[in-house]
């Protein structure tokens, strides 16, 4: 929540907003009881339902509040406001250490002074069993009078007290322990054990302290590569450049303190922050090169081989060795440079968006989906070329995957599985595959692929009738199998088991030879195998790796991060990365493509934006057009939110841990129906649209609900989609008066989806694949007579004008179309006319727009343009770093 000046929180009066971050918003406020100014940090109400973030916020407040030290931010009070927690602390005037440094080195005197104060603060925390775990210049504050304050214990981990007794904060502070392999902290200042996802104790803070002290003395970061992977590699395997190489006046004893903090092994660092502070105190006097200082620091082990007094002898030895081995080096075979090389593939001309990169097994070519003039197709870029070329015949192509010989590409288009030979020729249709969700191709010529709502299918690479490769397992509450990947033997494969709820889905390994399957890990993303033996998977925008024995089908060790800012689409759990057999990785850089609700007129002119950007999917206007119900994915939760279109304020409507979707308003706007998918089943709920009262359970099914619900104009029926056991997507009807059970309305060998009932209740518009591509059709309701095809070049997402005189739909190019219609005993229609080009995420995804009652305004769920032209990043020899893990 954003608080305005004058807002009262108990005895505190808000004066102004002074900052914000991932853990909350910070305000300047006045404490009327104590007659002082304070700082208030409050978690926005819209985020307070995120249990993980809320736990970290409370952890920060309670942990810091248990400490009372001049070098740690003082906490005065902890309270809640309208369900959102907040902490009241002292108000600091000054700047962060990051701002104070400004990218340049500080004087040794000042660096020692700041470092000593930080060490004293850490010592106080460690003695109470508290480890910060996210120490960095941004979390160190320098007041105007030169005092240092450590901020943000929101990632702190409580450990045993230093004397071995129970932590003094065990009772008043909530324990928030990290699961093995979950990385907390900031890359660049994290210790090696944190990077590896292992347990972090007080010595991790000492390593982070060493990185900060190094930066204060040198003006540059101790560990910083061209990419996150390079930075991680440096932390694990490299020492930073000697401080004396950038500053010849550096005190050797001070350099030894820094090096001792930055030892890779925790056992080789300072034993405690108290010992570290003692070493710095010995350097803080005016005679820092005195004999006493040398005596105090002489016991520190040397972490680097450089010694000034032995340099002449070392140089002589190096020259002798060089002369003795010159001939050998001259004739010795030259090694191939295996250092990682990274570069970006820019968006081709006239292409507005690229995504879903797929690198060939030999690492020489990259296929990806590009969108030009609203129309998706596949593009190919060879690494020895500077241009990407559109692949002919791949209109609407998606989720490309390669043949083992790198000569052909499989892909999904127009509800078909297809392949194209890159040596020439038109694409070949292999089989039907409505709503494909990934494929993989082995050396025996078998393609394994996934379609929404079903188990895995297999088909010959030459085409034919597909056969079931792996059925859904009801005992595991599976809804569908996605993103299969063959292992090197061509028989075993990995796949993602979707169970309807983020956090419940899992990664399995199975075989073409039998239907046995083995659980590997719980995770919400696609997966890949990389030589010499690692699985890659995403935890939202961070790509992780974990050691995997492909012969034993076993994981070992802990997962560790290898890349950050890898685009992740939370609506389908797809991380946009791909890896070749020879160690080339490609990924679409960025976060999940944000979306913005916006009003457009019939010419496509944007009238206004509505509310903040977010990860929105289905949107449905209320009958009075004052609100829009929508699915919103936030922090891993998929819930229904209601957007106030006048104020532009979103309000959360559902709060379950399940995946909530498909909102639909009653004709009078007083009720809202939505689906909730969890543990292998989908349930329809009905609730007052103002949020009052309890939810009413209407219907439950174990069949996968694909998308799309619509409440008929007379209020008697609910139309929805489901996945049939032997059919594809079908349209069903649920009578809302309780007279009968849900039953099929449109069911065939093709896909029928996106049902929308006409205002007079006598007709239904829907999308179908019966012509070989998705088109819009009109059918009487209930079906009794003929049907009419409305679109001619592809269409989905039909919408009716409130008076029934116009029908709208979306083309594959994401152009919004309108067609005049005349309803009555019979159906008449005119010629479809284009209105304007949209930037919705997909034309086949449901409810990406809605229309006002008079047909003059359109509420469109638009992609944010700033993210759409993000390039694809290529890293050659990337896997070389994994071999050293």
Short mmCIF file of N, CA, C and O in Angstrom, two decimals, residues 593-670:
data_model
loop_
_atom_site.label_atom_id
_atom_site.label_comp_id
_atom_site.label_asym_id
_atom_site.label_seq_id
_atom_site.Cartn_x
_atom_site.Cartn_y
_atom_site.Cartn_z
N UNK A 593 7.86 -11.66 -19.09
CA UNK A 593 7.39 -10.49 -19.82
C UNK A 593 6.21 -9.88 -19.07
O UNK A 593 5.15 -10.49 -18.94
N UNK A 594 6.39 -8.68 -18.55
CA UNK A 594 5.33 -8.00 -17.85
C UNK A 594 4.24 -7.55 -18.81
O UNK A 594 4.47 -7.40 -20.01
N UNK A 595 3.04 -7.33 -18.29
CA UNK A 595 1.94 -6.90 -19.13
C UNK A 595 1.21 -5.73 -18.47
O UNK A 595 1.26 -5.56 -17.25
N UNK A 596 0.57 -4.96 -19.31
CA UNK A 596 -0.10 -3.76 -18.86
C UNK A 596 -1.52 -3.73 -19.43
O UNK A 596 -1.71 -3.89 -20.64
N UNK A 597 -2.51 -3.54 -18.57
CA UNK A 597 -3.87 -3.36 -19.05
C UNK A 597 -4.01 -1.95 -19.62
O UNK A 597 -3.58 -0.98 -19.00
N UNK A 598 -4.61 -1.85 -20.82
CA UNK A 598 -4.75 -0.54 -21.46
C UNK A 598 -6.03 -0.50 -22.28
O UNK A 598 -6.44 -1.49 -22.88
N UNK A 599 -6.65 0.68 -22.30
CA UNK A 599 -7.83 0.92 -23.12
C UNK A 599 -7.41 1.42 -24.50
O UNK A 599 -6.53 2.27 -24.63
N UNK A 600 -8.04 0.88 -25.56
CA UNK A 600 -7.81 1.33 -26.93
C UNK A 600 -9.15 1.64 -27.59
O UNK A 600 -10.18 1.02 -27.26
N UNK A 601 -9.13 2.61 -28.54
CA UNK A 601 -10.33 2.83 -29.34
C UNK A 601 -10.29 1.93 -30.57
O UNK A 601 -9.37 1.14 -30.75
N UNK A 602 -11.28 2.04 -31.43
CA UNK A 602 -11.40 1.13 -32.57
C UNK A 602 -10.28 1.32 -33.59
O UNK A 602 -10.00 0.41 -34.39
N UNK A 603 -9.62 2.47 -33.57
CA UNK A 603 -8.52 2.69 -34.50
C UNK A 603 -7.19 2.18 -33.96
O UNK A 603 -6.18 2.20 -34.67
N UNK A 604 -7.18 1.70 -32.70
CA UNK A 604 -5.95 1.22 -32.10
C UNK A 604 -5.21 2.28 -31.32
O UNK A 604 -4.10 2.03 -30.83
N UNK A 605 -5.78 3.46 -31.15
CA UNK A 605 -5.16 4.51 -30.35
C UNK A 605 -5.33 4.19 -28.87
O UNK A 605 -6.44 3.91 -28.42
N UNK A 606 -4.21 4.21 -28.16
CA UNK A 606 -4.28 3.94 -26.73
C UNK A 606 -4.89 5.13 -26.01
O UNK A 606 -4.41 6.25 -26.11
N UNK A 607 -5.96 4.87 -25.28
CA UNK A 607 -6.66 5.93 -24.55
C UNK A 607 -6.06 6.12 -23.16
O UNK A 607 -5.81 7.25 -22.73
N UNK A 608 -5.80 5.01 -22.48
CA UNK A 608 -5.27 5.10 -21.11
C UNK A 608 -4.76 3.73 -20.68
O UNK A 608 -5.22 2.71 -21.19
N UNK A 609 -3.81 3.73 -19.75
CA UNK A 609 -3.39 2.50 -19.09
C UNK A 609 -4.17 2.35 -17.79
O UNK A 609 -4.65 3.35 -17.22
N UNK A 610 -4.28 1.13 -17.31
CA UNK A 610 -5.06 0.85 -16.10
C UNK A 610 -4.18 0.09 -15.12
O UNK A 610 -3.71 -1.01 -15.42
N UNK A 611 -3.95 0.66 -13.96
CA UNK A 611 -3.23 -0.03 -12.90
C UNK A 611 -1.76 -0.24 -13.21
O UNK A 611 -1.25 0.16 -14.26
N UNK A 612 -1.05 -0.89 -12.31
CA UNK A 612 0.38 -1.13 -12.50
C UNK A 612 0.62 -2.30 -13.44
O UNK A 612 -0.26 -3.14 -13.64
N UNK A 613 1.82 -2.39 -14.05
CA UNK A 613 2.16 -3.58 -14.84
C UNK A 613 2.18 -4.82 -13.95
O UNK A 613 2.37 -4.72 -12.74
N UNK A 614 2.01 -5.98 -14.55
CA UNK A 614 2.04 -7.23 -13.79
C UNK A 614 1.98 -8.41 -14.71
O UNK A 614 1.88 -8.28 -15.93
N UNK A 615 2.03 -9.60 -14.12
CA UNK A 615 1.91 -10.83 -14.90
C UNK A 615 0.45 -11.24 -14.91
O UNK A 615 0.00 -12.06 -14.12
N UNK A 616 -0.32 -10.61 -15.80
CA UNK A 616 -1.74 -10.87 -15.93
C UNK A 616 -2.00 -11.86 -17.06
O UNK A 616 -1.28 -11.88 -18.05
N UNK A 617 -3.06 -12.63 -16.93
CA UNK A 617 -3.49 -13.51 -18.01
C UNK A 617 -4.93 -13.20 -18.37
O UNK A 617 -5.21 -12.18 -18.95
N UNK A 618 -5.88 -14.06 -18.01
CA UNK A 618 -7.27 -13.85 -18.38
C UNK A 618 -7.81 -12.55 -17.78
O UNK A 618 -7.62 -12.29 -16.59
N UNK A 619 -8.51 -11.76 -18.58
CA UNK A 619 -9.19 -10.56 -18.08
C UNK A 619 -10.64 -10.60 -18.54
O UNK A 619 -10.93 -10.98 -19.67
N UNK A 620 -11.55 -10.22 -17.65
CA UNK A 620 -12.99 -10.24 -17.95
C UNK A 620 -13.62 -8.98 -17.36
O UNK A 620 -13.57 -8.76 -16.15
N UNK A 621 -14.23 -8.16 -18.22
CA UNK A 621 -14.91 -6.95 -17.78
C UNK A 621 -16.18 -7.30 -17.01
O UNK A 621 -16.93 -8.21 -17.38
N UNK A 622 -16.44 -6.54 -15.95
CA UNK A 622 -17.71 -6.69 -15.25
C UNK A 622 -18.82 -6.06 -16.09
O UNK A 622 -18.57 -5.20 -16.93
N UNK A 623 -20.06 -6.47 -15.90
CA UNK A 623 -21.15 -5.93 -16.71
C UNK A 623 -21.27 -4.41 -16.65
O UNK A 623 -21.63 -3.77 -17.64
N UNK A 624 -20.93 -3.78 -15.49
CA UNK A 624 -21.00 -2.32 -15.40
C UNK A 624 -19.72 -1.64 -15.86
O UNK A 624 -19.61 -0.41 -15.84
N UNK A 625 -18.72 -2.44 -16.28
CA UNK A 625 -17.45 -1.96 -16.83
C UNK A 625 -16.65 -1.11 -15.85
O UNK A 625 -15.77 -0.34 -16.24
N UNK A 626 -16.91 -1.29 -14.55
CA UNK A 626 -16.14 -0.57 -13.53
C UNK A 626 -14.99 -1.41 -12.99
O UNK A 626 -14.10 -0.89 -12.34
N UNK A 627 -15.04 -2.71 -13.25
CA UNK A 627 -14.02 -3.62 -12.73
C UNK A 627 -13.64 -4.63 -13.81
O UNK A 627 -14.39 -4.85 -14.77
N UNK A 628 -12.49 -5.23 -13.63
CA UNK A 628 -12.06 -6.35 -14.48
C UNK A 628 -11.51 -7.44 -13.58
O UNK A 628 -10.65 -7.18 -12.73
N UNK A 629 -12.03 -8.64 -13.74
CA UNK A 629 -11.46 -9.79 -13.03
C UNK A 629 -10.35 -10.37 -13.89
O UNK A 629 -10.45 -10.39 -15.12
N UNK A 630 -9.31 -10.86 -13.26
CA UNK A 630 -8.16 -11.34 -14.03
C UNK A 630 -7.37 -12.35 -13.21
O UNK A 630 -7.42 -12.36 -11.98
N UNK A 631 -6.64 -13.20 -13.92
CA UNK A 631 -5.66 -14.06 -13.26
C UNK A 631 -4.36 -13.28 -13.18
O UNK A 631 -3.91 -12.67 -14.15
N UNK A 632 -3.73 -13.31 -12.01
CA UNK A 632 -2.47 -12.61 -11.80
C UNK A 632 -1.51 -13.57 -11.11
O UNK A 632 -1.86 -14.23 -10.12
N UNK A 633 -0.31 -13.68 -11.66
CA UNK A 633 0.72 -14.53 -11.07
C UNK A 633 1.72 -13.64 -10.36
O UNK A 633 2.31 -12.74 -10.97
N UNK A 634 1.90 -13.86 -9.09
CA UNK A 634 2.75 -12.99 -8.28
C UNK A 634 3.47 -13.82 -7.24
O UNK A 634 2.85 -14.47 -6.41
N UNK A 635 4.81 -13.80 -7.29
CA UNK A 635 5.59 -14.52 -6.30
C UNK A 635 5.32 -16.01 -6.27
O UNK A 635 5.40 -16.64 -5.23
N UNK A 636 4.96 -16.60 -7.42
CA UNK A 636 4.69 -18.03 -7.48
C UNK A 636 3.23 -18.39 -7.25
O UNK A 636 2.85 -19.54 -7.44
N UNK A 637 2.40 -17.42 -6.85
CA UNK A 637 0.99 -17.70 -6.63
C UNK A 637 0.18 -17.29 -7.85
O UNK A 637 0.41 -16.24 -8.45
N UNK A 638 -0.80 -18.12 -8.20
CA UNK A 638 -1.72 -17.82 -9.29
C UNK A 638 -3.10 -17.61 -8.69
O UNK A 638 -3.73 -18.56 -8.21
N UNK A 639 -3.55 -16.36 -8.68
CA UNK A 639 -4.81 -16.03 -8.02
C UNK A 639 -5.67 -15.14 -8.90
O UNK A 639 -5.21 -14.58 -9.90
N UNK A 640 -6.93 -15.01 -8.51
CA UNK A 640 -7.85 -14.09 -9.15
C UNK A 640 -7.75 -12.74 -8.43
O UNK A 640 -7.81 -12.68 -7.19
N UNK A 641 -7.58 -11.69 -9.21
CA UNK A 641 -7.57 -10.32 -8.69
C UNK A 641 -8.68 -9.55 -9.39
O UNK A 641 -9.09 -9.90 -10.50
N UNK A 642 -9.15 -8.50 -8.77
CA UNK A 642 -10.14 -7.62 -9.37
C UNK A 642 -9.53 -6.22 -9.47
O UNK A 642 -9.11 -5.64 -8.47
N UNK A 643 -9.47 -5.71 -10.69
CA UNK A 643 -8.92 -4.38 -10.94
C UNK A 643 -10.04 -3.35 -10.94
O UNK A 643 -11.02 -3.47 -11.67
N UNK A 644 -9.90 -2.35 -10.09
CA UNK A 644 -10.80 -1.20 -10.10
C UNK A 644 -10.38 -0.33 -11.27
O UNK A 644 -9.33 0.31 -11.26
N UNK A 645 -11.20 -0.29 -12.33
CA UNK A 645 -10.83 0.41 -13.56
C UNK A 645 -10.91 1.92 -13.42
O UNK A 645 -10.35 2.65 -14.25
N UNK A 646 -11.58 2.41 -12.40
CA UNK A 646 -11.66 3.85 -12.18
C UNK A 646 -10.42 4.33 -11.43
O UNK A 646 -9.77 5.30 -11.83
N UNK A 647 -10.08 3.64 -10.36
CA UNK A 647 -8.93 4.04 -9.54
C UNK A 647 -7.63 3.41 -10.00
O UNK A 647 -6.55 3.84 -9.61
N UNK A 648 -7.72 2.36 -10.82
CA UNK A 648 -6.51 1.68 -11.26
C UNK A 648 -5.84 0.88 -10.17
O UNK A 648 -4.63 0.71 -10.16
N UNK A 649 -6.64 0.38 -9.22
CA UNK A 649 -6.09 -0.34 -8.07
C UNK A 649 -6.50 -1.80 -8.12
O UNK A 649 -7.69 -2.11 -8.21
N UNK A 650 -5.53 -2.75 -8.08
CA UNK A 650 -5.87 -4.17 -8.06
C UNK A 650 -6.14 -4.65 -6.64
O UNK A 650 -5.50 -4.21 -5.69
N UNK A 651 -7.11 -5.54 -6.50
CA UNK A 651 -7.46 -6.12 -5.20
C UNK A 651 -7.50 -7.62 -5.33
O UNK A 651 -8.18 -8.15 -6.22
N UNK A 652 -6.81 -8.32 -4.45
CA UNK A 652 -6.77 -9.78 -4.52
C UNK A 652 -8.11 -10.37 -4.11
O UNK A 652 -8.71 -9.96 -3.11
N UNK A 653 -8.59 -11.35 -4.89
CA UNK A 653 -9.90 -11.95 -4.66
C UNK A 653 -9.80 -13.35 -4.09
O UNK A 653 -10.63 -13.76 -3.28
N UNK A 654 -8.81 -14.15 -4.51
CA UNK A 654 -8.61 -15.50 -3.97
C UNK A 654 -7.27 -15.58 -3.27
O UNK A 654 -6.32 -14.88 -3.61
N UNK A 655 -7.18 -16.48 -2.29
CA UNK A 655 -5.99 -16.56 -1.45
C UNK A 655 -5.50 -17.98 -1.23
O UNK A 655 -4.73 -18.24 -0.33
N UNK A 656 -5.94 -18.92 -2.06
CA UNK A 656 -5.56 -20.31 -1.84
C UNK A 656 -4.16 -20.58 -2.40
O UNK A 656 -3.62 -19.80 -3.18
N UNK A 657 -3.60 -21.74 -2.02
CA UNK A 657 -2.31 -22.15 -2.56
C UNK A 657 -2.45 -22.84 -3.91
O UNK A 657 -1.45 -23.14 -4.56
N UNK A 658 -3.70 -23.07 -4.34
CA UNK A 658 -3.95 -23.71 -5.62
C UNK A 658 -3.75 -22.71 -6.76
O UNK A 658 -3.53 -21.52 -6.54
N UNK A 659 -3.85 -23.21 -8.00
CA UNK A 659 -3.75 -22.35 -9.18
C UNK A 659 -5.15 -21.89 -9.56
O UNK A 659 -5.94 -22.66 -10.09
N UNK A 660 -5.46 -20.62 -9.28
CA UNK A 660 -6.79 -20.07 -9.54
C UNK A 660 -6.79 -19.36 -10.89
O UNK A 660 -5.86 -18.62 -11.22
N UNK A 661 -7.88 -19.57 -11.67
CA UNK A 661 -7.90 -19.06 -13.04
C UNK A 661 -9.34 -18.96 -13.53
O UNK A 661 -10.28 -19.29 -12.81
N UNK A 662 -9.50 -18.49 -14.77
CA UNK A 662 -10.76 -18.51 -15.51
C UNK A 662 -11.91 -17.80 -14.79
O UNK A 662 -12.96 -18.39 -14.53
N UNK A 663 -11.78 -16.51 -14.48
CA UNK A 663 -12.89 -15.79 -13.84
C UNK A 663 -14.02 -15.53 -14.82
O UNK A 663 -13.79 -15.32 -16.02
N UNK A 664 -15.25 -15.54 -14.33
CA UNK A 664 -16.42 -15.27 -15.17
C UNK A 664 -17.49 -14.59 -14.31
O UNK A 664 -17.84 -15.09 -13.25
N UNK A 665 -18.01 -13.44 -14.78
CA UNK A 665 -19.00 -12.66 -14.04
C UNK A 665 -20.40 -13.19 -14.31
O UNK A 665 -20.73 -13.62 -15.42
N UNK A 666 -21.26 -13.09 -13.30
CA UNK A 666 -22.69 -13.33 -13.51
C UNK A 666 -23.26 -12.15 -14.31
O UNK A 666 -22.67 -11.07 -14.33
N UNK A 667 -24.39 -12.33 -15.00
CA UNK A 667 -24.95 -11.24 -15.82
C UNK A 667 -25.20 -9.96 -15.04
O UNK A 667 -25.09 -8.87 -15.61
N UNK A 668 -25.52 -10.06 -13.73
CA UNK A 668 -25.76 -8.85 -12.95
C UNK A 668 -24.50 -8.33 -12.26
O UNK A 668 -24.54 -7.29 -11.60
N UNK A 669 -23.40 -9.06 -12.40
CA UNK A 669 -22.13 -8.62 -11.83
C UNK A 669 -21.97 -8.87 -10.35
O UNK A 669 -20.96 -8.49 -9.76
N UNK A 670 -22.93 -9.52 -9.71
CA UNK A 670 -22.87 -9.71 -8.26
C UNK A 670 -22.08 -10.95 -7.85
O UNK A 670 -21.70 -11.08 -6.69
#
